[in-house]
XYZ file of C-alpha atoms in Angstrom:
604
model
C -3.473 93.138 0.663
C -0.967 90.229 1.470
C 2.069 91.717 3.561
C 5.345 90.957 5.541
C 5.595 92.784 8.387
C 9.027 93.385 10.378
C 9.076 93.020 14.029
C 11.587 95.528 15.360
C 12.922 95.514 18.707
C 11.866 98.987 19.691
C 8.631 101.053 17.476
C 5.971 99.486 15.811
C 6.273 97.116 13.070
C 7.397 97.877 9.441
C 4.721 96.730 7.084
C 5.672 95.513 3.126
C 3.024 94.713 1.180
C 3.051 92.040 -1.135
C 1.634 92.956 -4.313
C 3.668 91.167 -7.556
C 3.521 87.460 -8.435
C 7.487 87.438 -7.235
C 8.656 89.625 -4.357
C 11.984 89.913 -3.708
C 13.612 90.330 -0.463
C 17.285 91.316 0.878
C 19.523 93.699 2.538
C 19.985 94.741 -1.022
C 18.456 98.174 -2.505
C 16.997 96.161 -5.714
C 14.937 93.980 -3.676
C 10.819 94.880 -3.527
C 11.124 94.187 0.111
C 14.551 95.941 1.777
C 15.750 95.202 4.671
C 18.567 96.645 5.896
C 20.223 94.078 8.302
C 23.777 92.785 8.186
C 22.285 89.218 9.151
C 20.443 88.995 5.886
C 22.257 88.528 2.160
C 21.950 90.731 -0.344
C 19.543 88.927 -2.077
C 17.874 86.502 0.786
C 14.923 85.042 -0.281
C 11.502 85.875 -2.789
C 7.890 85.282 -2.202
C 6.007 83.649 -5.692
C 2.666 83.950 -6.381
C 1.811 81.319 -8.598
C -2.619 82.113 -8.279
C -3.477 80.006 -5.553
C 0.291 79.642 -2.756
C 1.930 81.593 -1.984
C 5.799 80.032 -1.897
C 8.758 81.437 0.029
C 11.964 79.957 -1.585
C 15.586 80.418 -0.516
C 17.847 82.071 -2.835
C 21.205 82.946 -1.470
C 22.218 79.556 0.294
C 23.961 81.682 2.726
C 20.916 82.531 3.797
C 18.985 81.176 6.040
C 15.092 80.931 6.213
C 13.027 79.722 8.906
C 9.606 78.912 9.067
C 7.715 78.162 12.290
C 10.702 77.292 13.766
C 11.620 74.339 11.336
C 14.801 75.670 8.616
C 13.476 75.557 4.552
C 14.586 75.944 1.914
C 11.479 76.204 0.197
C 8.074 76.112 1.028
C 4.522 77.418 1.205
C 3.352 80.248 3.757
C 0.396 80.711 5.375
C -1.496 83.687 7.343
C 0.068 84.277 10.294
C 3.450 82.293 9.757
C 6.420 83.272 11.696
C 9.096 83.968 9.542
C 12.966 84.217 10.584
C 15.436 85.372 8.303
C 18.519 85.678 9.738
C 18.360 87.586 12.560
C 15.321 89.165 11.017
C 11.195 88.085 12.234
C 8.654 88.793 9.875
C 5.096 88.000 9.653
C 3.376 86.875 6.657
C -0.328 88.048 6.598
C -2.932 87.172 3.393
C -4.870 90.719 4.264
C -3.435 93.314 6.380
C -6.087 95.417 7.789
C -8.708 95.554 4.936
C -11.287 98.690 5.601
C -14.721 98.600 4.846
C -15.220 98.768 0.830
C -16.365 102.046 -0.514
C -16.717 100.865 -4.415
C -18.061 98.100 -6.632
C -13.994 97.789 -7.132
C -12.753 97.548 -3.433
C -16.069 95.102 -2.884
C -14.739 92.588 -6.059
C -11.001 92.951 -4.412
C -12.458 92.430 -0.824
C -13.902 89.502 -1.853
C -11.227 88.705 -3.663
C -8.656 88.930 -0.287
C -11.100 86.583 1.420
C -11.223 84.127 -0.604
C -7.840 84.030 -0.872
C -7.620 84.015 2.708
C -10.169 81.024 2.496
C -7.687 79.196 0.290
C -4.754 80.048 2.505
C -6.384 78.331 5.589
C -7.681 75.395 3.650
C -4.236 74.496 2.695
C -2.756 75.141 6.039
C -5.817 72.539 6.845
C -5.454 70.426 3.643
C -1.858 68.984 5.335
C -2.993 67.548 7.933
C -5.668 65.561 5.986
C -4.554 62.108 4.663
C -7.922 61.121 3.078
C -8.672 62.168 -0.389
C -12.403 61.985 -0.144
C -12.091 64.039 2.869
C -9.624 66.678 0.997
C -12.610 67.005 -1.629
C -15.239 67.226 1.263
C -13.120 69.678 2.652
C -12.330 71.505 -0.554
C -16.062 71.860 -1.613
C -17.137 73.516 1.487
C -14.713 75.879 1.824
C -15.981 76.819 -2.102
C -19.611 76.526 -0.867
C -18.942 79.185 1.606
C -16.399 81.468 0.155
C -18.522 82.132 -3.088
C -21.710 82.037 -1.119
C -23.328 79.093 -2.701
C -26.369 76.430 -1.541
C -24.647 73.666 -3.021
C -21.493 72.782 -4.572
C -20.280 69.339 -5.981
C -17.237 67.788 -7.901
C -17.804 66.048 -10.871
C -14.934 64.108 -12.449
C -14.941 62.937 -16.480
C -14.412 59.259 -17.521
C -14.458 58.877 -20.885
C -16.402 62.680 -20.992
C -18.794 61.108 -18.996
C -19.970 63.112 -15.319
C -19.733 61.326 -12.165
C -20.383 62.677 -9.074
C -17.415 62.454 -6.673
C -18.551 64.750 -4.101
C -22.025 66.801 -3.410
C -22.431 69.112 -0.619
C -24.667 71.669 0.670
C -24.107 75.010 2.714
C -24.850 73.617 6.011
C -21.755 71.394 5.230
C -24.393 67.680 4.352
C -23.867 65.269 1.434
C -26.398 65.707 -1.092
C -28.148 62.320 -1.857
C -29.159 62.010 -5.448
C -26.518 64.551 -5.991
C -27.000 64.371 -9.646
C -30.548 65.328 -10.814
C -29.714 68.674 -8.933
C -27.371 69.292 -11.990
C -27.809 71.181 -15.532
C -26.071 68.514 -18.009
C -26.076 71.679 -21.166
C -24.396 73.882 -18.388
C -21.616 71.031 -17.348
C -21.238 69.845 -21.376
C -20.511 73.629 -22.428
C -17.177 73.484 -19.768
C -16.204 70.225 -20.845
C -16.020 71.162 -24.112
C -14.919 74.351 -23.537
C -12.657 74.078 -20.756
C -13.421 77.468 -19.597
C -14.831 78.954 -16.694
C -18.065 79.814 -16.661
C -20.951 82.247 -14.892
C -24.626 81.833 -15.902
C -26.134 84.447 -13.638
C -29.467 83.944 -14.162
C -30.343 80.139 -16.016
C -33.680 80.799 -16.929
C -33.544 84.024 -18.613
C -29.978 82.864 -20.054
C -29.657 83.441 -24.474
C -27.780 79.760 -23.905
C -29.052 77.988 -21.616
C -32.661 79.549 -20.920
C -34.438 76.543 -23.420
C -32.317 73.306 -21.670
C -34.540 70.708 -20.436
C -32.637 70.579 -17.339
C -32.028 74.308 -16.612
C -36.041 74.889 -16.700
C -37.096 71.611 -15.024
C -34.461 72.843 -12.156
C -35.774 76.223 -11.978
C -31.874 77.194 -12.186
C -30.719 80.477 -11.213
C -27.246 81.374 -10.411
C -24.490 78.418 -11.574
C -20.995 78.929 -11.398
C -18.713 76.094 -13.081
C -14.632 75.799 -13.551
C -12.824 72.806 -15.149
C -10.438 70.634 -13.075
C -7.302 70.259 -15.604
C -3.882 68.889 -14.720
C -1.081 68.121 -16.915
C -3.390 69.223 -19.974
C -5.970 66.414 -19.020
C -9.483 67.300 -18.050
C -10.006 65.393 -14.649
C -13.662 67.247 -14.453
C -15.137 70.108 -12.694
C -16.118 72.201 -10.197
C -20.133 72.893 -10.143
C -22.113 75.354 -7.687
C -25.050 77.042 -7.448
C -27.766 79.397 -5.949
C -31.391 78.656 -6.937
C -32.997 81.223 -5.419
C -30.934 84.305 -5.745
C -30.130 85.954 -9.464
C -26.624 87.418 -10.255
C -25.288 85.896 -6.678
C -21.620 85.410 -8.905
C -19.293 87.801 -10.133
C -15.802 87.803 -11.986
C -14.315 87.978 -8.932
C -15.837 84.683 -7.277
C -14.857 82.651 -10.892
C -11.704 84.213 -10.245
C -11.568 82.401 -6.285
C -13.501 79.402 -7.471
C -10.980 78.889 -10.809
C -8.265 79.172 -7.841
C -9.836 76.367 -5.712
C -10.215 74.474 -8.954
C -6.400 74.397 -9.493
C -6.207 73.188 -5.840
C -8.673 70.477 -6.285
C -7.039 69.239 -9.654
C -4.027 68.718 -7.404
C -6.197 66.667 -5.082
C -7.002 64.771 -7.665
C -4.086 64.602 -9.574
C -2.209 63.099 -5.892
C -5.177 60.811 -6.012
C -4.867 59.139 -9.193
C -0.733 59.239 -8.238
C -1.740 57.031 -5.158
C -3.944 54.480 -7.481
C -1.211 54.198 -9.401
C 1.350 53.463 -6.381
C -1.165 51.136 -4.637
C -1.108 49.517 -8.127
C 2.518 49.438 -8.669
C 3.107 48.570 -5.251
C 1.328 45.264 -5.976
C 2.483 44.507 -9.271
C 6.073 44.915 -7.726
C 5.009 42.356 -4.969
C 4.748 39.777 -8.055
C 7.934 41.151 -9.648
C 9.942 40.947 -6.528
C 9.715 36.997 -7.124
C 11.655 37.057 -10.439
C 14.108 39.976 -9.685
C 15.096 38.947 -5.674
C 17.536 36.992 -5.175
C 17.656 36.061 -1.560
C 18.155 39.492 -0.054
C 19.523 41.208 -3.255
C 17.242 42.723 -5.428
C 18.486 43.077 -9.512
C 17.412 42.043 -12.960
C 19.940 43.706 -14.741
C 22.050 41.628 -17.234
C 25.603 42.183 -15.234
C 23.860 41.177 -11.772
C 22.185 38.171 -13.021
C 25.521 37.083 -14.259
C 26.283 36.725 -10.369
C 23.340 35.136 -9.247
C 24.356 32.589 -11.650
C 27.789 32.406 -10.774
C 26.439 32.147 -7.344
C 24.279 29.489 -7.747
C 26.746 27.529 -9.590
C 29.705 28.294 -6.632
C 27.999 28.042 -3.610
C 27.554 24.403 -3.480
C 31.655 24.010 -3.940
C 33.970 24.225 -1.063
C 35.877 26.650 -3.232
C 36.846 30.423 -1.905
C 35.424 33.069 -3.412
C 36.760 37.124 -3.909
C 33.917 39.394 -4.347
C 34.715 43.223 -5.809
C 32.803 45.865 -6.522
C 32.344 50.030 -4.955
C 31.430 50.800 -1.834
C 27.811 49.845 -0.694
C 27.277 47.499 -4.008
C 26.208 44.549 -1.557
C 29.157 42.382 -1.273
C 28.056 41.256 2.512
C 24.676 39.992 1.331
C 26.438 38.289 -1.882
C 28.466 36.571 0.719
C 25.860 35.666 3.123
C 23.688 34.181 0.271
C 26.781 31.818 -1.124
C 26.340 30.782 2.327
C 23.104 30.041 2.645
C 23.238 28.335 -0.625
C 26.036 26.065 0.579
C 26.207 22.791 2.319
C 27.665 25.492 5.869
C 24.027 27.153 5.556
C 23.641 25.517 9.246
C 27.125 26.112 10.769
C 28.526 29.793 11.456
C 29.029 32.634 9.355
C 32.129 34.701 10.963
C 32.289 38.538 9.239
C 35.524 39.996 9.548
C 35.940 43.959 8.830
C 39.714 44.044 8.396
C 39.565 47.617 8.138
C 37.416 48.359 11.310
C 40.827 46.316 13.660
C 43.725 47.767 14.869
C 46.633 46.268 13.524
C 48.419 45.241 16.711
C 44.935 43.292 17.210
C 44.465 42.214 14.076
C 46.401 38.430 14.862
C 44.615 38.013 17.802
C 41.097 38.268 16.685
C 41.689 36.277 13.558
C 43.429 33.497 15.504
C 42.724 34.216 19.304
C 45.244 34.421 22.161
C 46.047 32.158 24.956
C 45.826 33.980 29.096
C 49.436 35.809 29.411
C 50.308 36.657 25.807
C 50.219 40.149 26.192
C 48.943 42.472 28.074
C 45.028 42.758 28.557
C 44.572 38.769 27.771
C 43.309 38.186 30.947
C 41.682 34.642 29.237
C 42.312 32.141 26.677
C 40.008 33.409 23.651
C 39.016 31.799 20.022
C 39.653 33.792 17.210
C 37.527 34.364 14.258
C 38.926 31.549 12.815
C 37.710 29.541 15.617
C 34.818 30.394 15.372
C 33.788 29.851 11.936
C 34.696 26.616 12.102
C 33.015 23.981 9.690
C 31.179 27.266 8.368
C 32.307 30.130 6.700
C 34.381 33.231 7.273
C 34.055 36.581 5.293
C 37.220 39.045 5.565
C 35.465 41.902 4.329
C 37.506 44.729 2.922
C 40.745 42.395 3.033
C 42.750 44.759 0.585
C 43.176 46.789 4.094
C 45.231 43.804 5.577
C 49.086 44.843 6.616
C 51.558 42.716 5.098
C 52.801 41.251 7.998
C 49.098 39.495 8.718
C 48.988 38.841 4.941
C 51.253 35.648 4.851
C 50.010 34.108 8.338
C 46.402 34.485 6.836
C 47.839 32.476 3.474
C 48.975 30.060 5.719
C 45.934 29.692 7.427
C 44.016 29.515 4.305
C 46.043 27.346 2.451
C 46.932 24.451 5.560
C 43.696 25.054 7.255
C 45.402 25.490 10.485
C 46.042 27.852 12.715
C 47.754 29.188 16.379
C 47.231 31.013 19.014
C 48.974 34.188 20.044
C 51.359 32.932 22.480
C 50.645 29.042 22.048
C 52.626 26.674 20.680
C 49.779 23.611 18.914
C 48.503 24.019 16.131
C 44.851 24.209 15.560
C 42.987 22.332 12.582
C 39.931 24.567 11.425
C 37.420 23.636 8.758
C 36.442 26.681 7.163
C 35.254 28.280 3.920
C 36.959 31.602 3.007
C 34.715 34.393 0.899
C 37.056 37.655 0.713
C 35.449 41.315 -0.489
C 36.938 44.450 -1.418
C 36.441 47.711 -2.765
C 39.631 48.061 -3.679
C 41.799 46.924 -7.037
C 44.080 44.065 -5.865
C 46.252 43.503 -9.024
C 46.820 47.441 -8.741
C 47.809 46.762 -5.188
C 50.117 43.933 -5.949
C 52.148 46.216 -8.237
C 52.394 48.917 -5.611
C 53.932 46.169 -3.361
C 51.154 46.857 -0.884
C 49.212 43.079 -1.326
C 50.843 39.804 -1.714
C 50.095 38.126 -4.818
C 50.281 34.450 -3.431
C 47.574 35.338 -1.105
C 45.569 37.280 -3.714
C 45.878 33.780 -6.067
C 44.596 31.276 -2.892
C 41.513 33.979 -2.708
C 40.418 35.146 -6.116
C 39.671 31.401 -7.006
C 36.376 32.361 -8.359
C 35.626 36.135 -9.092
C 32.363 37.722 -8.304
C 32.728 41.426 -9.478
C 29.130 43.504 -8.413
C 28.340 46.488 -11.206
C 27.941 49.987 -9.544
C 24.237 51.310 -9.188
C 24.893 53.622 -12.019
C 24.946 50.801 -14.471
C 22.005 49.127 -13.447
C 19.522 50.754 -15.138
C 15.632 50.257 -13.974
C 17.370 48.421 -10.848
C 17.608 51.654 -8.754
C 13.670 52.064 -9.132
C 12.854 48.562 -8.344
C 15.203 48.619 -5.335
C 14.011 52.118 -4.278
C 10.570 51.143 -4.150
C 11.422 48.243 -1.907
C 12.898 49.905 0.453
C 10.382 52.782 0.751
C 7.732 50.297 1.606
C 10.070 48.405 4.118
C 10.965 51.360 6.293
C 7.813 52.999 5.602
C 5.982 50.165 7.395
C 9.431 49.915 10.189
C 8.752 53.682 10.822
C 4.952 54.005 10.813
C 5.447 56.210 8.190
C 2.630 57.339 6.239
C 4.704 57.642 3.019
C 2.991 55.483 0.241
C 5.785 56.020 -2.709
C 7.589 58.394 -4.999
C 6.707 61.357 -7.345
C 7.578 61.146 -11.304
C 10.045 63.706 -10.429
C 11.776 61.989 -7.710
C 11.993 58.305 -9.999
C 13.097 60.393 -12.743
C 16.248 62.208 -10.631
C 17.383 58.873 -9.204
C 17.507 57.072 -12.888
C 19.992 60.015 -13.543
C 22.007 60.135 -10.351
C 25.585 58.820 -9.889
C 25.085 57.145 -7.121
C 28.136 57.299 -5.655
C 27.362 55.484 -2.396
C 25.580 52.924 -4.330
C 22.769 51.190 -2.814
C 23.680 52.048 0.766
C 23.327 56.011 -0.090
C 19.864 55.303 -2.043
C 18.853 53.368 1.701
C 20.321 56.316 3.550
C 18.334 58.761 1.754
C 15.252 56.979 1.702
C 15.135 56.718 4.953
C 15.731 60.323 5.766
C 13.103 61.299 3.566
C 10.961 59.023 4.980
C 11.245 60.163 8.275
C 11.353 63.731 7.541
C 8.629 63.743 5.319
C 4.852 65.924 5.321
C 3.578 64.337 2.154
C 2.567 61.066 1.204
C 4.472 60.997 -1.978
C 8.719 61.597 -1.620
C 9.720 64.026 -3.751
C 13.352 64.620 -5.572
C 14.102 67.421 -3.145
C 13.210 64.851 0.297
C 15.734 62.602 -1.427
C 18.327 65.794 -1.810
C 18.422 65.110 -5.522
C 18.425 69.059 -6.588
C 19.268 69.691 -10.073
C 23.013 70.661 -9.208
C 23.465 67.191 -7.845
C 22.641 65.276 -11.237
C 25.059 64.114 -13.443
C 25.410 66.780 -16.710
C 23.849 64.624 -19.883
C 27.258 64.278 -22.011
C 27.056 65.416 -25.865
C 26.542 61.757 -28.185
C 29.988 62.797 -29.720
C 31.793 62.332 -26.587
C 29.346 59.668 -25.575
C 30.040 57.511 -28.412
C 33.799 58.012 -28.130
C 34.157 56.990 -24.194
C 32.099 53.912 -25.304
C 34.475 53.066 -27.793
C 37.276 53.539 -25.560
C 36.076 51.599 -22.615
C 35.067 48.757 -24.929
C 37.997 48.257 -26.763
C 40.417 48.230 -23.464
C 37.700 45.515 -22.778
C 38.438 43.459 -25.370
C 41.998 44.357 -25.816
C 41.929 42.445 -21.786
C 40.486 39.857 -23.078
C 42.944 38.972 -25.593
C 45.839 39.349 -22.527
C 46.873 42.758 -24.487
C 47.429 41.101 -28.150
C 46.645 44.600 -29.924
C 46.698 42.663 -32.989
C 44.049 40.182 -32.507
C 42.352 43.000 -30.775
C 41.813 45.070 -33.694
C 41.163 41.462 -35.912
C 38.420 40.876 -33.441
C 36.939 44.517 -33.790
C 37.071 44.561 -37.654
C 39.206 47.750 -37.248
C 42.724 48.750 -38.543
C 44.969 48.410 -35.915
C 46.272 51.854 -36.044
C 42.898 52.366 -34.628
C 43.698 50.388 -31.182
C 47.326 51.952 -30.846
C 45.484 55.391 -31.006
C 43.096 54.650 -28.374
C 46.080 53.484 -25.945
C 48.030 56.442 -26.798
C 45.164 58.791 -24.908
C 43.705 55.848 -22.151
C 46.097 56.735 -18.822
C 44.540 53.024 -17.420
C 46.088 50.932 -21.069
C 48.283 48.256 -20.072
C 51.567 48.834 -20.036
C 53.789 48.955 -23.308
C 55.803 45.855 -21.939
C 52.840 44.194 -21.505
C 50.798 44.850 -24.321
C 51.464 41.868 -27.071
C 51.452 42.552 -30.946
């Protein structure tokens, strides 16, 4: 019988067994397994059965769980894994000192324990096998030799049609000509079926004793179970015995319907990866249409900026670029460059964030030897440097004042001076400013100059959040994964359905930069070939709660009327003309909207 046993420090071991599809374990007197340590929570962890893993999952996150020496939260176990729960070892073991059977019954659950046993190492095995074909290899002679077979094969459906995928033998040989060793009545009965089947002795059988095949094969014992996933039949699992009668019984369709639902898996991750290889190159073609230089988008609000890109880039205009955090502003910038008439001359990035501010002159406008203290040599300043090219301030809404109006002058006279000089420099430049932050907001709270935000925001390039790019977050997810999965080595090939599904309904609140962060985490951390929504830490908790349409519709019709109502500089009147609405209506919506403009500046 499966157990956890407890190493103690002094005494021999205390030994649980594991007996119920969930087992519950804790310092707590309701667990199945109690363990009465102050290191463990009340309710610690559980072990669930589910008929072929056994999976030890975390459940108080106070908790901690250890396996092998590597911390999860939730995971399959193995015979002989190490267990550490708290301060707290334990042992997981599929049989724990199984005597010799004395009954039909303890012989059925003795085989029973090894095949389960047999299952256990095959997965342990079954991870560190990348190949699918040699997964099934591996799969069908484990089968072969826990149920005692000569010969096993899987047989997968197209179109209800059997085809061989694997044939084997006990001495662990393909099987050429796999095929004719087959009873087609037997394998039609399970595909119509979908049932699990013994025939224990072909020949003599009420059902199958008159096929063609079952008497030209001189059939005796056949054992077959249907490979289903997701409700679809993928095919089967076929073995047999032709020289021994009765060789199967319950419990061996019981072991081989348990290797059939890890073989479905098999093949389930196989037809995932066809599909990725597939999507991988169709995205290759895609990539075409929706990159844009380095930026990758087709949604309706990005392609808006390409355009406006496209259109700017060629002028020797400047250029203010908003959006959140991690949106892309940098590459938006660096493609307006390479678009423009500078694409060979310098492109200067200034973080105005990342400077001190008693540095902040210096390194936009350099310093002459003797200024201060430290300048040990005449230097250029950014300025300088990005002369007849272009400079990006980059997060300029976290300029002080006092640097504001020498950088206006700059800007506007295209000259500047050197700390501690005296002559004027003349700089050719082209300025493209980004922020995260709202400037006009800024301006009111006396904390940005407006004249300088004017000579920057000549044209407006405003980047939409991840959130509201739809598809976009796939597209660029994908991307990525095969970029750093190649950069790594990785083995990684792309994402489950669950994991493209939790990103299309996270927040995003890093933007792209988080999505890159966690891809590459869960690249590198990774045991599977396909990432999963827990490697990306997208648990259930973290996704956003879907809203009720009521409220839906109503933030909807809030946000887009303050849209238009900005549009029409705050005429409430024309607003509500435009909208077909009484204007009643529009008042009512600015009564409850914190973020309406101001009554002063709101126009009738």
């Amino acid at each position: 019988m499966p157990s956890l046993k407890w190493i103690v420090a002094e005494g021999r071991p205390h030994t649980f067994p594991i007996y119920k599809k969930i087992t519950t374990i804790g310092r707590g007197g309701a667990n199945d397994v109690v363990i009465e340590d102050s290191s463990l929570e009340t309710n610690h962890a559980q072990i669930v059965f589910d008929g072929r893993d056994f999976n030890l999952t975390e459940v108080d996150k106070k908790g901690s769980v250890v396996v092998n020496g590597k911390k999860r939260r939730k995971t399959k176990i193995f015979h002989n894994d190490r267990i550490a729960m708290g301060e707290v070892e334990l042992i997981f073991s599929v049989y724990d000192g199984v005597e010799h059977a004395t009954s039909e019954a303890e012989d059925d659950r003795s085989a029973e324990l090894a095949g389960m046993m047999k299952l256990s190492e095959f997965n342990r095995r079954l991870l560190e096998i990348r190949s699918v074909p040699e997964q099934i290899t591996a799969l069908l002679d484990a089968v072969i030799e826990v149920t005692h077979a000569a010969k096993g094969f899987i047989i997968l459906t197209r179109n209800d049609e059997p085809e061989i995928a694997a044939a084997r033998n006990l001495d662990q040989k393909d099987i050429s000509d796999g095929v004719r060793h087959l009873s087609d009545s037997i394998i039609r009965r399970c595909i119509d079926t979908r049932k699990p089947l013994i025939v224990s002795d072909a020949l003599h059988d009420s059902m199958f004793g008159t096929s063609e095949s079952v008497m030209s094969l001189k059939l005796c014992s056949v054992m077959v179970a249907p490979l289903i996933s997701q409700g679809q039949l993928l095919g089967l699992i076929y073995v047999g015995n032709d020289n021994v009668v009765s060789l199967f019984e319950d419990s061996s369709l019981d072991i081989l319907t348990i290797f059939a639902g890890q073989a479905s898996l098999i093949l389930q991750n196989a037809m995932l990866m066809d599909e990725v290889v597939m999507d991988r190159d169709r995205m290759a073609g895609e990539l075409d249409v929706k990159k844009f230089g380095d930026i990758i988008g087709s949604c309706p609000s990005l392609l808006e900026v390409f355009n406006k890109v496209e259109k700017v880039a060629s002028a020797n205009i400047n250029v203010l670029i908003t959006g959140e955090t991690g949106t892309g502003k940098e590459l938006i910038a660096r493609e307006i460059h390479r678009r423009s008439p500078r694409k060979d001359q310098p492109f200067v990035v200034v973080n105005c964030g990342a400077i001190p501010e008693n540095l902040m002159e210096s390194e936009l406008f350099g310093h002459v030897r003797g200024a201060f203290t430290g300048a040990v040599a005449t230097r250029d300043g950014k300025f300088q440097q990005a002369d007849k090219g272009t400079l990006f301030l980059d997060e300029i809404g976290e300029m002080p004042l006092s640097l504001q109006v020498k950088l206006l002058r700059a800007i506007q006279e295209r000259v500047v001076m050197k700390v501690g000089d005296s002559k004027p420099q003349s700089v050719d430049i082209r300025v493209v400013a980004a922020t995260n932050r709202d400037l006009e907001v800024e301006i009111q709270n006396n904390a940005f100059r407006e004249d300088l935000f004017y000579r920057l925001n000549v044209v407006n390039l405003h980047l939409p959040p991840l959130r509201e790019r739809g598809d976009d977050v796939v597209v660029i997810a994908k991307y990525l994964l095969n970029k750093y999965s190649q950069e790594y080595g990785s083995q990684v090939k792309g994402f489950t359905p669950g994991a493209l599904a939790a990103m299309r309904k996270y927040n995003w609140p890093g933007n792209v930069r988080q999505l890159e962060n966690r891809i590459k985490k869960a690249i590198v951390l990774a045991d599977k070939t396909l990432v999963g929504s827990e490697d990306l830490d997208l648990f259930p908790e973290a996704l956003k709660p879907v809203a009720p349409l009521s409220e839906a519709r109503e933030d909807f019709t809030r946000r887009y009327i303050l849209e238009i109502l900005e549009r029409n500089d705050g005429n409430r009147t024309k607003t509500a003309r435009d909208l077909g609405v009484d204007p009643r209506t529009i008042f009512r919506y600015l009564e409850r909207e914190p973020d309406a403009p101001e009554p002063g500046r709101a126009r009738d």
